[in-house]
XYZ file of C-alpha atoms in Angstrom:
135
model
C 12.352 -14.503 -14.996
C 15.198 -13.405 -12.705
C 15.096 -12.889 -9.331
C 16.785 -9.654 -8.793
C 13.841 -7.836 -8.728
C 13.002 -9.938 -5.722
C 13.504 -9.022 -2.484
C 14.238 -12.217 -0.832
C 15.720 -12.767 2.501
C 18.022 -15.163 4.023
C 16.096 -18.493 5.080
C 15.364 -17.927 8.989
C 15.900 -13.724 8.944
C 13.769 -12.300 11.358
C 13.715 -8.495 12.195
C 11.264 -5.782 13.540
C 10.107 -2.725 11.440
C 9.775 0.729 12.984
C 6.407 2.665 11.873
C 8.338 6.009 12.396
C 10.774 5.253 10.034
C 12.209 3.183 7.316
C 14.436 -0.124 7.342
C 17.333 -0.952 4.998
C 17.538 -4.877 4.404
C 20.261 -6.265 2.031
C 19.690 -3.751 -0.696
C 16.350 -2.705 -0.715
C 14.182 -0.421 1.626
C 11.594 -0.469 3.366
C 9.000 2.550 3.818
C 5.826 2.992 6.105
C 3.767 6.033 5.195
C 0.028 7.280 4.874
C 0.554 8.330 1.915
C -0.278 6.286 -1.583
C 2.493 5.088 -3.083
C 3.529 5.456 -7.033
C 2.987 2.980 -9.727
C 6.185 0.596 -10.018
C 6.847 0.211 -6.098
C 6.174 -3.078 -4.988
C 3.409 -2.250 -2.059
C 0.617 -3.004 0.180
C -1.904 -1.634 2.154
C -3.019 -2.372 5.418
C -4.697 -1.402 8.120
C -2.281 -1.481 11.172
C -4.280 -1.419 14.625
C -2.713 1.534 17.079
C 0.530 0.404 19.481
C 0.766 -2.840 16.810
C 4.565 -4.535 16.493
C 5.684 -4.818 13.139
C 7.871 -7.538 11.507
C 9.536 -9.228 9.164
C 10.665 -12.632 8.561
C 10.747 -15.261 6.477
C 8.133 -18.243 6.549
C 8.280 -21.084 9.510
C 6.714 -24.742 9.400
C 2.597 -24.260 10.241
C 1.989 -21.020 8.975
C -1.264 -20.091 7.849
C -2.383 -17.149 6.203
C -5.888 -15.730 5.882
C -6.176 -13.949 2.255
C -8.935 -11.825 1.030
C -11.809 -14.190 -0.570
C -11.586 -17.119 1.846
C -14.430 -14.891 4.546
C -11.197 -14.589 7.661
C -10.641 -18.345 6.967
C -7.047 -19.488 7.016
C -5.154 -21.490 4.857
C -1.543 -23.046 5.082
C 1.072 -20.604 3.672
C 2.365 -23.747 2.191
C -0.432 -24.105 0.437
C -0.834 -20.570 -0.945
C 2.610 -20.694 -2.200
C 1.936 -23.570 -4.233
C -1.470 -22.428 -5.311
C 0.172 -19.194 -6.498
C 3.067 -20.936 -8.231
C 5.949 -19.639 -5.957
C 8.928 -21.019 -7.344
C 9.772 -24.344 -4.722
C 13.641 -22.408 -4.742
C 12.374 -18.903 -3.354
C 9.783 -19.794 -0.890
C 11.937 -20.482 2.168
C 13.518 -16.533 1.285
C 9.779 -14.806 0.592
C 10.060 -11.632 3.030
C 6.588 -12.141 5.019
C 5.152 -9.003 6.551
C 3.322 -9.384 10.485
C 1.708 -7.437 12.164
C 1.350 -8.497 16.382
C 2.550 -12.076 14.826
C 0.442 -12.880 12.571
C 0.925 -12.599 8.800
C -0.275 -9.217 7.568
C 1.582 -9.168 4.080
C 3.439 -11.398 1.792
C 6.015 -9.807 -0.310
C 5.078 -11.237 -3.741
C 4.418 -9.276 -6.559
C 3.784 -5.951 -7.548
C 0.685 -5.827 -5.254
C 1.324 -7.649 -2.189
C -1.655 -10.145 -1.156
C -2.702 -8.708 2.465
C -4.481 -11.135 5.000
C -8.338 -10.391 5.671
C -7.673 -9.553 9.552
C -5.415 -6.546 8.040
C -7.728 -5.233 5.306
C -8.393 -1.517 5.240
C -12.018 -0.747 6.530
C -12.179 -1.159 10.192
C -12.293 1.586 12.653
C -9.091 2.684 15.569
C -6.628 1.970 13.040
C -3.645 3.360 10.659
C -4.226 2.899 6.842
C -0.359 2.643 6.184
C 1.057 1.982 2.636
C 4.191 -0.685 2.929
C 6.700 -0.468 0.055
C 9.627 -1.421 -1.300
C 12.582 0.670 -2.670
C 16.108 -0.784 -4.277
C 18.417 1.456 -2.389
């Protein structure tokens, strides 16, 4: 497997996403939108609470992350990385989605996993569909 269908980050990048629009990082693009989003776009959805900050970065020492399945419980991102076979190489460059600082999204696969505390399904909140271009 390659990993130019990856879009990895530099180690440490940190940067903030604006809802009205879309971001540009290295060569790929980011775009918010209510709409669904095509087959082949690597995407998420989540539920983004109204006046919520949006960022990126890659992952930091004592993250946790609260997938779907574990009932809200968290679990070190180490951890999940592991669990889900994340090459050791590509973990420290994984782009991770957040929402008000805390992990919404990791950018992994086709269909992102999204944390339980971001799942679409509670009320006074924006169902918004994250993806991925190559621009």
């Amino acid at each position: 497997g390659t990993t130019d269908d990856l879009p990895l980050l530099v180690a440490g990048t940190e940067f903030e996403i604006d809802l009205t629009g879309t971001l540009a990082a290295a060569d790929w693009q980011m775009v918010i939108t209510d709409q669904s989003l095509p087959d082949g776009v690597l995407r998420a959805r989540i539920a983004i609470p109204d006046g919520s900050r949006i960022s990126a970065r890659t992952r930091r020492r004592g993250d946790r992350f609260a997938p779907l399945g574990l009932g809200g419980q968290t679990q070190r991102l180490s951890k999940w990385l592991i669990d889900h076979k994340v090459p050791r190489h590509l973990r420290d460059q994984i782009p991770l989605i957040l929402i008000n600082d805390q992990i919404a999204a990791i950018v992994w696969g086709a269909a992102w996993p999204i944390s339980a505390l971001f799942a679409v399904g509670e009320q006074g909140e924006t169902t918004a569909y994250l993806g991925l271009y190559r621009s």
